[in-house]
């Protein structure tokens, strides 16, 4: 975290955004990773400096084909190209002003922190086709509980 924070603090704006080139580079790096692949974009502008020649629709398709879940956060101003960010990202969030950034990033963090659990119910005895109840608890004191009925074939 400290390294990321110091790196971000060291970035100096120069008025140009090579958004598509940056997304393409990040996608290539993420394709090499196992497991979940997530990309978070943050910008206050539009792409005005990319040299890769890739179009937003092609880039969006590449992200989806590679299984990269993409979040875009836009800081609203006259230069923000929100429609392109919406096409690129699976989820788009926008801060109306710099003061809202903390809450927008907190929202993005909550969305990214979700966990998905899969479970399989296997009978320990032959089925009589009667519905069986089940309950799954995940967590401690504030456990998430799922309950239901399932027929075991």
CSV table of N, CA and C in Angstrom, one decimal:
chain,number,residue,atom,x,y,z
A,1,UNK,N,0.8,-1.2,0.0
A,1,UNK,CA,0.0,0.0,0.0
A,1,UNK,C,0.9,1.3,0.0
A,2,UNK,N,1.9,1.3,0.8
A,2,UNK,CA,2.7,2.4,0.9
A,2,UNK,C,3.4,2.7,-0.4
A,3,UNK,N,3.9,1.7,-1.1
A,3,UNK,CA,4.6,1.9,-2.4
A,3,UNK,C,3.6,2.4,-3.4
A,4,UNK,N,2.4,1.9,-3.4
A,4,UNK,CA,1.3,2.4,-4.4
A,4,UNK,C,1.0,3.9,-4.1
A,5,UNK,N,0.8,4.2,-2.8
A,5,UNK,CA,0.5,5.6,-2.4
A,5,UNK,C,1.6,6.5,-2.8
A,6,UNK,N,2.9,6.2,-2.5
A,6,UNK,CA,4.0,7.1,-2.9
A,6,UNK,C,4.1,7.2,-4.4
A,7,UNK,N,3.8,6.1,-5.1
A,7,UNK,CA,3.9,6.2,-6.6
A,7,UNK,C,2.8,7.1,-7.1
A,8,UNK,N,1.6,7.0,-6.6
A,8,UNK,CA,0.5,7.8,-7.0
A,8,UNK,C,0.8,9.3,-6.7
A,9,UNK,N,1.3,9.6,-5.5
A,9,UNK,CA,1.6,10.9,-5.1
A,9,UNK,C,2.7,11.6,-6.0
A,10,UNK,N,3.5,10.7,-6.6
A,10,UNK,CA,4.6,11.2,-7.4
A,10,UNK,C,4.2,11.5,-8.8
A,11,UNK,N,3.0,11.2,-9.2
A,11,UNK,CA,2.5,11.4,-10.6
A,11,UNK,C,2.2,12.9,-10.7
A,12,UNK,N,2.7,13.5,-11.8
A,12,UNK,CA,2.4,14.9,-12.1
A,12,UNK,C,1.6,15.0,-13.4
A,13,UNK,N,0.4,15.7,-13.3
A,13,UNK,CA,-0.4,15.8,-14.5
A,13,UNK,C,0.3,16.6,-15.6
A,14,UNK,N,0.2,16.2,-16.9
A,14,UNK,CA,0.8,16.9,-18.0
A,14,UNK,C,-0.2,17.3,-19.0
A,15,UNK,N,-1.5,17.0,-18.8
A,15,UNK,CA,-2.6,17.4,-19.7
A,15,UNK,C,-2.8,16.4,-20.8
A,16,UNK,N,-2.2,15.3,-20.8
A,16,UNK,CA,-2.4,14.2,-21.8
A,16,UNK,C,-2.8,12.9,-21.1
A,17,UNK,N,-3.7,12.2,-21.8
A,17,UNK,CA,-4.1,10.9,-21.3
A,17,UNK,C,-4.0,9.8,-22.3
A,18,UNK,N,-3.2,8.9,-22.2
A,18,UNK,CA,-3.0,7.8,-23.1
A,18,UNK,C,-3.8,6.6,-22.5
A,19,UNK,N,-5.1,6.8,-22.3
A,19,UNK,CA,-5.9,5.8,-21.6
A,19,UNK,C,-6.0,4.5,-22.3
A,20,UNK,N,-6.2,4.5,-23.6
A,20,UNK,CA,-6.3,3.2,-24.3
A,20,UNK,C,-5.0,2.4,-24.3
A,21,UNK,N,-3.9,3.1,-24.5
A,21,UNK,CA,-2.6,2.4,-24.4
A,21,UNK,C,-2.4,1.8,-23.0
A,22,UNK,N,-2.7,2.6,-21.9
A,22,UNK,CA,-2.6,2.1,-20.6
A,22,UNK,C,-3.5,0.9,-20.3
A,23,UNK,N,-4.7,0.9,-20.8
A,23,UNK,CA,-5.6,-0.2,-20.6
A,23,UNK,C,-5.1,-1.4,-21.3
A,24,UNK,N,-4.6,-1.2,-22.6
A,24,UNK,CA,-4.1,-2.3,-23.3
A,24,UNK,C,-2.9,-3.0,-22.7
A,25,UNK,N,-2.0,-2.1,-22.1
A,25,UNK,CA,-0.8,-2.6,-21.4
A,25,UNK,C,-1.2,-3.4,-20.2
A,26,UNK,N,-2.1,-2.9,-19.4
A,26,UNK,CA,-2.6,-3.5,-18.2
A,26,UNK,C,-3.3,-4.8,-18.5
A,27,UNK,N,-4.1,-4.9,-19.6
A,27,UNK,CA,-4.8,-6.1,-20.0
A,27,UNK,C,-3.7,-7.2,-20.4
A,28,UNK,N,-2.7,-6.8,-21.1
A,28,UNK,CA,-1.7,-7.8,-21.5
A,28,UNK,C,-1.0,-8.4,-20.2
A,29,UNK,N,-0.7,-7.5,-19.2
A,29,UNK,CA,-0.1,-8.0,-18.0
A,29,UNK,C,-1.1,-8.9,-17.2
A,30,UNK,N,-2.4,-8.5,-17.2
A,30,UNK,CA,-3.3,-9.3,-16.4
A,30,UNK,C,-3.6,-10.7,-17.1
A,31,UNK,N,-3.5,-10.8,-18.4
A,31,UNK,CA,-3.7,-12.0,-19.1
A,31,UNK,C,-2.8,-13.1,-18.6
A,32,UNK,N,-1.6,-12.7,-18.1
A,32,UNK,CA,-0.6,-13.6,-17.7
A,32,UNK,C,-0.8,-14.1,-16.3
A,33,UNK,N,-1.8,-13.6,-15.6
A,33,UNK,CA,-2.1,-13.9,-14.2
A,33,UNK,C,-3.1,-15.0,-14.1
A,34,UNK,N,-3.0,-15.8,-13.1
A,34,UNK,CA,-4.0,-16.8,-12.7
A,34,UNK,C,-5.0,-16.2,-11.8
A,35,UNK,N,-6.2,-16.8,-11.7
A,35,UNK,CA,-7.2,-16.3,-10.8
A,35,UNK,C,-8.0,-15.1,-11.3
A,36,UNK,N,-8.6,-14.4,-10.4
A,36,UNK,CA,-9.4,-13.3,-10.7
A,36,UNK,C,-8.5,-12.2,-11.4
A,37,UNK,N,-9.1,-11.6,-12.4
A,37,UNK,CA,-8.4,-10.5,-13.1
A,37,UNK,C,-9.3,-9.2,-13.0
A,38,UNK,N,-8.8,-8.2,-12.3
A,38,UNK,CA,-9.6,-7.0,-12.2
A,38,UNK,C,-8.7,-5.8,-12.5
A,39,UNK,N,-9.3,-4.8,-13.2
A,39,UNK,CA,-8.7,-3.6,-13.6
A,39,UNK,C,-9.5,-2.4,-13.1
A,40,UNK,N,-8.9,-1.5,-12.5
A,40,UNK,CA,-9.5,-0.3,-12.0
A,40,UNK,C,-8.9,0.9,-12.7
A,41,UNK,N,-9.8,1.6,-13.4
A,41,UNK,CA,-9.3,2.8,-14.2
A,41,UNK,C,-9.8,4.1,-13.4
A,42,UNK,N,-8.9,5.1,-13.4
A,42,UNK,CA,-9.3,6.4,-12.8
A,42,UNK,C,-8.8,7.5,-13.7
A,43,UNK,N,-9.7,8.3,-14.1
A,43,UNK,CA,-9.3,9.4,-15.0
A,43,UNK,C,-10.3,10.6,-14.9
A,44,UNK,N,-9.8,11.7,-15.3
A,44,UNK,CA,-10.6,12.9,-15.3
A,44,UNK,C,-10.7,13.5,-16.7
A,45,UNK,N,-10.3,12.7,-17.7
A,45,UNK,CA,-10.2,13.2,-19.1
A,45,UNK,C,-10.6,12.2,-20.1
A,46,UNK,N,-10.2,12.4,-21.3
A,46,UNK,CA,-10.5,11.5,-22.4
A,46,UNK,C,-9.1,11.1,-23.0
A,47,UNK,N,-9.2,10.0,-23.7
A,47,UNK,CA,-7.9,9.6,-24.4
A,47,UNK,C,-7.5,10.6,-25.5
A,48,UNK,N,-6.4,11.2,-25.3
A,48,UNK,CA,-5.9,12.2,-26.3
A,48,UNK,C,-4.4,12.0,-26.6
A,49,UNK,N,-3.9,10.8,-26.2
A,49,UNK,CA,-2.5,10.6,-26.4
A,49,UNK,C,-2.1,9.2,-26.8
A,50,UNK,N,-3.0,8.3,-26.9
A,50,UNK,CA,-2.7,6.9,-27.2
A,50,UNK,C,-2.1,6.8,-28.6
A,51,UNK,N,-1.2,5.8,-28.8
A,51,UNK,CA,-0.6,5.6,-30.1
A,51,UNK,C,-0.9,4.2,-30.7
A,52,UNK,N,-1.6,3.4,-29.9
A,52,UNK,CA,-1.8,2.0,-30.3
A,52,UNK,C,-2.8,1.8,-31.3
A,53,UNK,N,-3.6,2.8,-31.6
A,53,UNK,CA,-4.6,2.6,-32.7
A,53,UNK,C,-5.8,1.7,-32.4
A,54,UNK,N,-6.0,1.3,-31.1
A,54,UNK,CA,-7.1,0.5,-30.7
A,54,UNK,C,-8.3,1.3,-30.4
A,55,UNK,N,-9.5,0.8,-30.9
A,55,UNK,CA,-10.7,1.5,-30.6
A,55,UNK,C,-11.3,1.0,-29.3
A,56,UNK,N,-12.1,1.9,-28.7
A,56,UNK,CA,-12.7,1.5,-27.4
A,56,UNK,C,-13.5,0.2,-27.4
A,57,UNK,N,-14.3,0.0,-28.5
A,57,UNK,CA,-15.1,-1.2,-28.6
A,57,UNK,C,-14.3,-2.4,-28.7
A,58,UNK,N,-13.2,-2.4,-29.5
A,58,UNK,CA,-12.2,-3.5,-29.6
A,58,UNK,C,-11.6,-3.8,-28.2
A,59,UNK,N,-11.2,-2.7,-27.5
A,59,UNK,CA,-10.5,-2.8,-26.2
A,59,UNK,C,-11.5,-3.5,-25.2
A,60,UNK,N,-12.7,-3.0,-25.2
A,60,UNK,CA,-13.7,-3.6,-24.3
A,60,UNK,C,-13.9,-5.1,-24.6
A,61,UNK,N,-13.9,-5.5,-25.9
A,61,UNK,CA,-14.1,-6.9,-26.2
A,61,UNK,C,-12.9,-7.7,-25.8
A,62,UNK,N,-11.7,-7.1,-25.9
A,62,UNK,CA,-10.5,-7.8,-25.5
A,62,UNK,C,-10.5,-8.1,-24.0
A,63,UNK,N,-11.0,-7.1,-23.2
A,63,UNK,CA,-11.0,-7.2,-21.8
A,63,UNK,C,-12.0,-8.3,-21.4
A,64,UNK,N,-13.2,-8.3,-22.0
A,64,UNK,CA,-14.2,-9.3,-21.7
A,64,UNK,C,-13.7,-10.7,-22.1
A,65,UNK,N,-13.1,-10.8,-23.3
A,65,UNK,CA,-12.6,-12.1,-23.7
A,65,UNK,C,-11.6,-12.7,-22.8
A,66,UNK,N,-10.7,-11.8,-22.2
A,66,UNK,CA,-9.7,-12.2,-21.3
A,66,UNK,C,-10.2,-12.5,-19.9
A,67,UNK,N,-11.5,-12.2,-19.7
A,67,UNK,CA,-12.0,-12.4,-18.3
A,67,UNK,C,-11.6,-11.3,-17.3
A,68,UNK,N,-11.3,-10.1,-17.8
A,68,UNK,CA,-10.9,-9.1,-16.9
A,68,UNK,C,-12.1,-8.2,-16.6
A,69,UNK,N,-12.4,-8.2,-15.3
A,69,UNK,CA,-13.5,-7.4,-14.7
A,69,UNK,C,-12.9,-6.0,-14.6
A,70,UNK,N,-13.6,-5.1,-15.2
A,70,UNK,CA,-13.1,-3.7,-15.3
A,70,UNK,C,-14.0,-2.7,-14.6
A,71,UNK,N,-13.4,-1.9,-13.8
A,71,UNK,CA,-14.1,-0.8,-13.1
A,71,UNK,C,-13.5,0.5,-13.5
A,72,UNK,N,-14.4,1.5,-13.8
A,72,UNK,CA,-13.9,2.8,-14.2
A,72,UNK,C,-14.4,3.8,-13.3
A,73,UNK,N,-13.6,4.7,-12.8
A,73,UNK,CA,-14.0,5.8,-12.0
A,73,UNK,C,-13.6,7.1,-12.7
A,74,UNK,N,-14.6,7.9,-12.9
A,74,UNK,CA,-14.4,9.2,-13.6
A,74,UNK,C,-14.6,10.4,-12.6
A,75,UNK,N,-13.7,11.4,-12.8
A,75,UNK,CA,-13.9,12.6,-12.0
A,75,UNK,C,-14.5,13.6,-13.0
A,76,UNK,N,-15.7,14.0,-12.7
A,76,UNK,CA,-16.5,14.8,-13.6
A,76,UNK,C,-15.8,16.2,-13.9
A,77,UNK,N,-15.7,16.5,-15.1
A,77,UNK,CA,-15.3,17.8,-15.6
A,77,UNK,C,-15.6,17.9,-17.1
A,78,UNK,N,-15.3,19.0,-17.7
A,78,UNK,CA,-15.7,19.2,-19.1
A,78,UNK,C,-15.0,18.2,-20.1
A,79,UNK,N,-13.8,17.7,-19.7
A,79,UNK,CA,-13.0,16.8,-20.5
A,79,UNK,C,-13.4,15.3,-20.4
A,80,UNK,N,-14.1,15.0,-19.3
A,80,UNK,CA,-14.4,13.6,-19.0
A,80,UNK,C,-15.2,12.9,-20.1
A,81,UNK,N,-14.7,11.8,-20.6
A,81,UNK,CA,-15.5,11.0,-21.7
A,81,UNK,C,-16.2,9.8,-21.0
A,82,UNK,N,-17.2,10.1,-20.3
A,82,UNK,CA,-17.9,9.1,-19.5
A,82,UNK,C,-18.5,8.0,-20.4
A,83,UNK,N,-19.0,8.4,-21.6
A,83,UNK,CA,-19.6,7.3,-22.4
A,83,UNK,C,-18.6,6.3,-22.8
A,84,UNK,N,-17.3,6.7,-23.1
A,84,UNK,CA,-16.3,5.7,-23.4
A,84,UNK,C,-16.0,4.8,-22.2
A,85,UNK,N,-15.9,5.4,-21.0
A,85,UNK,CA,-15.6,4.7,-19.8
A,85,UNK,C,-16.7,3.7,-19.6
A,86,UNK,N,-17.9,4.0,-19.8
A,86,UNK,CA,-19.1,3.1,-19.6
A,86,UNK,C,-18.9,1.9,-20.6
A,87,UNK,N,-18.5,2.2,-21.8
A,87,UNK,CA,-18.3,1.1,-22.8
A,87,UNK,C,-17.2,0.2,-22.4
A,88,UNK,N,-16.1,0.7,-21.9
A,88,UNK,CA,-14.9,0.0,-21.5
A,88,UNK,C,-15.2,-0.9,-20.2
A,89,UNK,N,-15.9,-0.4,-19.3
A,89,UNK,CA,-16.0,-1.0,-18.0
A,89,UNK,C,-17.2,-1.8,-17.8
A,90,UNK,N,-17.1,-2.8,-16.9
A,90,UNK,CA,-18.2,-3.6,-16.5
A,90,UNK,C,-19.0,-2.7,-15.5
A,91,UNK,N,-18.3,-1.9,-14.7
A,91,UNK,CA,-19.0,-1.0,-13.7
A,91,UNK,C,-18.3,0.4,-13.8
A,92,UNK,N,-19.2,1.4,-13.9
A,92,UNK,CA,-18.7,2.8,-14.0
A,92,UNK,C,-19.2,3.6,-12.8
A,93,UNK,N,-18.3,4.3,-12.1
A,93,UNK,CA,-18.6,5.2,-11.0
A,93,UNK,C,-18.1,6.5,-11.4
A,94,UNK,N,-18.8,7.6,-10.9
A,94,UNK,CA,-18.4,8.9,-11.2
A,94,UNK,C,-18.5,9.8,-9.9
A,95,UNK,N,-17.4,10.6,-9.7
A,95,UNK,CA,-17.4,11.6,-8.7
A,95,UNK,C,-17.7,12.9,-9.3
A,96,UNK,N,-18.7,13.6,-8.7
A,96,UNK,CA,-19.1,14.9,-9.2
A,96,UNK,C,-18.0,16.0,-9.0
A,97,UNK,N,-17.2,15.8,-7.9
A,97,UNK,CA,-16.1,16.7,-7.6
A,97,UNK,C,-15.1,16.0,-6.8
A,98,UNK,N,-13.9,16.6,-6.6
A,98,UNK,CA,-12.8,16.0,-5.9
A,98,UNK,C,-13.2,15.6,-4.5
A,99,UNK,N,-14.1,16.3,-3.8
A,99,UNK,CA,-14.5,16.0,-2.5
A,99,UNK,C,-15.2,14.6,-2.4
A,100,UNK,N,-15.9,14.2,-3.5
A,100,UNK,CA,-16.6,12.9,-3.5
A,100,UNK,C,-15.7,11.7,-3.8
A,101,UNK,N,-14.5,12.0,-4.2
A,101,UNK,CA,-13.6,10.9,-4.6
A,101,UNK,C,-13.5,9.8,-3.5
A,102,UNK,N,-13.3,10.2,-2.2
A,102,UNK,CA,-13.2,9.3,-1.1
A,102,UNK,C,-14.4,8.3,-1.1
A,103,UNK,N,-15.6,8.8,-1.2
A,103,UNK,CA,-16.7,7.9,-1.1
A,103,UNK,C,-16.9,7.1,-2.3
A,104,UNK,N,-16.5,7.6,-3.5
A,104,UNK,CA,-16.6,6.8,-4.7
A,104,UNK,C,-15.6,5.7,-4.7
A,105,UNK,N,-14.4,6.0,-4.2
A,105,UNK,CA,-13.4,4.9,-4.1
A,105,UNK,C,-13.8,3.9,-3.0
A,106,UNK,N,-14.4,4.3,-2.0
A,106,UNK,CA,-14.9,3.4,-1.0
A,106,UNK,C,-16.0,2.5,-1.6
A,107,UNK,N,-16.8,3.0,-2.4
A,107,UNK,CA,-17.9,2.2,-3.1
A,107,UNK,C,-17.2,1.2,-4.0
A,108,UNK,N,-16.2,1.6,-4.8
A,108,UNK,CA,-15.5,0.7,-5.6
A,108,UNK,C,-14.8,-0.4,-4.8
A,109,UNK,N,-14.2,0.0,-3.7
A,109,UNK,CA,-13.5,-1.0,-2.8
A,109,UNK,C,-14.5,-2.0,-2.3
A,110,UNK,N,-15.7,-1.6,-1.9
A,110,UNK,CA,-16.8,-2.5,-1.4
A,110,UNK,C,-17.2,-3.5,-2.6
A,111,UNK,N,-17.3,-3.0,-3.8
A,111,UNK,CA,-17.7,-3.9,-4.9
A,111,UNK,C,-16.6,-4.9,-5.2
A,112,UNK,N,-15.3,-4.4,-5.1
A,112,UNK,CA,-14.2,-5.3,-5.4
A,112,UNK,C,-14.0,-6.3,-4.3
A,113,UNK,N,-14.4,-6.1,-3.1
A,113,UNK,CA,-14.1,-6.9,-2.0
A,113,UNK,C,-15.2,-8.1,-1.8
A,114,UNK,N,-16.1,-8.1,-2.7
A,114,UNK,CA,-17.1,-9.2,-2.6
A,114,UNK,C,-16.5,-10.5,-2.8
A,115,UNK,N,-17.1,-11.5,-2.1
A,115,UNK,CA,-16.6,-12.8,-2.3
A,115,UNK,C,-17.7,-13.7,-2.8
A,116,UNK,N,-17.3,-14.7,-3.6
A,116,UNK,CA,-18.3,-15.6,-4.1
A,116,UNK,C,-18.0,-17.0,-3.6
A,117,UNK,N,-19.0,-17.7,-3.1
A,117,UNK,CA,-18.8,-19.0,-2.6
A,117,UNK,C,-19.7,-19.9,-3.4
A,118,UNK,N,-19.1,-21.1,-3.8
A,118,UNK,CA,-19.9,-22.2,-4.4
A,118,UNK,C,-19.9,-23.3,-3.5
A,119,UNK,N,-21.0,-24.0,-3.4
A,119,UNK,CA,-21.1,-25.2,-2.6
A,119,UNK,C,-21.9,-26.3,-3.3
A,120,UNK,N,-21.5,-27.5,-3.0
A,120,UNK,CA,-22.2,-28.6,-3.6
A,120,UNK,C,-22.7,-29.5,-2.5
A,121,UNK,N,-24.0,-29.9,-2.6
A,121,UNK,CA,-24.6,-30.7,-1.6
A,121,UNK,C,-24.6,-32.2,-2.2
A,122,UNK,N,-23.9,-33.0,-1.4
A,122,UNK,CA,-23.9,-34.4,-1.8
A,122,UNK,C,-24.6,-35.3,-0.7
A,123,UNK,N,-25.5,-36.1,-1.1
A,123,UNK,CA,-26.2,-36.9,-0.1
A,123,UNK,C,-25.3,-38.0,0.5
A,124,UNK,N,-25.5,-38.2,1.8
A,124,UNK,CA,-24.8,-39.3,2.4
A,124,UNK,C,-25.6,-40.6,2.4
A,125,UNK,N,-26.8,-40.6,1.9
A,125,UNK,CA,-27.6,-41.8,1.8
A,125,UNK,C,-28.4,-41.7,0.5
A,126,UNK,N,-28.8,-42.8,0.0
A,126,UNK,CA,-29.6,-42.8,-1.3
A,126,UNK,C,-30.8,-41.8,-1.2
A,127,UNK,N,-31.2,-41.2,-2.2
A,127,UNK,CA,-32.3,-40.3,-2.3
A,127,UNK,C,-33.6,-41.0,-2.2
A,128,UNK,N,-34.5,-40.4,-1.5
A,128,UNK,CA,-35.9,-40.8,-1.6
A,128,UNK,C,-36.7,-39.7,-2.3
A,129,UNK,N,-36.0,-38.8,-2.9
A,129,UNK,CA,-36.6,-37.7,-3.7
A,129,UNK,C,-37.3,-36.7,-2.8
A,130,UNK,N,-37.2,-36.8,-1.5
A,130,UNK,CA,-37.8,-35.8,-0.6
A,130,UNK,C,-36.9,-34.6,-0.6
A,131,UNK,N,-37.5,-33.4,-0.5
A,131,UNK,CA,-36.6,-32.2,-0.4
A,131,UNK,C,-35.9,-32.2,0.9
A,132,UNK,N,-34.6,-31.8,0.9
A,132,UNK,CA,-33.8,-31.7,2.0
A,132,UNK,C,-33.5,-30.2,2.3
A,133,UNK,N,-33.5,-29.8,3.6
A,133,UNK,CA,-33.2,-28.4,3.9
A,133,UNK,C,-31.7,-28.3,4.1
A,134,UNK,N,-31.2,-27.1,3.8
A,134,UNK,CA,-29.8,-26.8,4.1
A,134,UNK,C,-29.7,-25.4,4.6
A,135,UNK,N,-28.5,-25.2,5.3
A,135,UNK,CA,-28.2,-23.9,5.7
A,135,UNK,C,-26.7,-23.7,5.6
A,136,UNK,N,-26.2,-22.6,5.1
A,136,UNK,CA,-24.8,-22.3,4.9
A,136,UNK,C,-24.5,-21.0,5.6
A,137,UNK,N,-23.5,-21.0,6.5
A,137,UNK,CA,-23.1,-19.8,7.2
A,137,UNK,C,-21.7,-19.5,6.8
A,138,UNK,N,-21.4,-18.3,6.5
A,138,UNK,CA,-20.1,-17.8,6.1
A,138,UNK,C,-19.8,-16.6,7.0
A,139,UNK,N,-18.7,-16.7,7.7
A,139,UNK,CA,-18.3,-15.6,8.6
A,139,UNK,C,-18.4,-15.9,10.0
A,140,UNK,N,-18.2,-14.9,10.9
A,140,UNK,CA,-18.2,-15.0,12.3
A,140,UNK,C,-19.5,-14.6,12.9
A,141,UNK,N,-19.5,-13.6,13.8
A,141,UNK,CA,-20.6,-13.1,14.5
A,141,UNK,C,-21.7,-12.5,13.5
A,142,UNK,N,-21.3,-11.9,12.5
A,142,UNK,CA,-22.2,-11.3,11.5
A,142,UNK,C,-22.2,-12.2,10.3
A,143,UNK,N,-22.4,-13.5,10.5
A,143,UNK,CA,-22.4,-14.4,9.4
A,143,UNK,C,-23.4,-14.2,8.3
A,144,UNK,N,-23.0,-14.4,7.1
A,144,UNK,CA,-24.0,-14.4,6.0
A,144,UNK,C,-24.6,-15.8,6.0
A,145,UNK,N,-25.9,-15.9,5.9
A,145,UNK,CA,-26.6,-17.1,6.0
A,145,UNK,C,-27.4,-17.3,4.7
A,146,UNK,N,-27.3,-18.5,4.1
A,146,UNK,CA,-28.2,-18.9,3.0
A,146,UNK,C,-28.9,-20.1,3.4
A,147,UNK,N,-30.2,-20.2,3.2
A,147,UNK,CA,-31.0,-21.3,3.6
A,147,UNK,C,-31.9,-21.7,2.4
A,148,UNK,N,-32.3,-22.9,2.3
A,148,UNK,CA,-33.2,-23.4,1.2
A,148,UNK,C,-33.5,-24.8,1.3
A,149,UNK,N,-34.1,-25.3,0.3
A,149,UNK,CA,-34.4,-26.7,0.1
A,149,UNK,C,-33.9,-27.2,-1.2
A,150,UNK,N,-33.5,-28.4,-1.3
A,150,UNK,CA,-33.0,-29.0,-2.5
A,150,UNK,C,-33.4,-30.4,-2.6
A,151,UNK,N,-33.8,-30.8,-3.8
A,151,UNK,CA,-34.1,-32.2,-4.0
A,151,UNK,C,-32.8,-32.9,-4.5
A,152,UNK,N,-32.5,-34.0,-3.9
A,152,UNK,CA,-31.4,-34.8,-4.2
A,152,UNK,C,-31.8,-35.9,-5.2
A,153,UNK,N,-31.3,-35.9,-6.4
A,153,UNK,CA,-31.7,-37.0,-7.3
A,153,UNK,C,-31.3,-38.4,-6.9
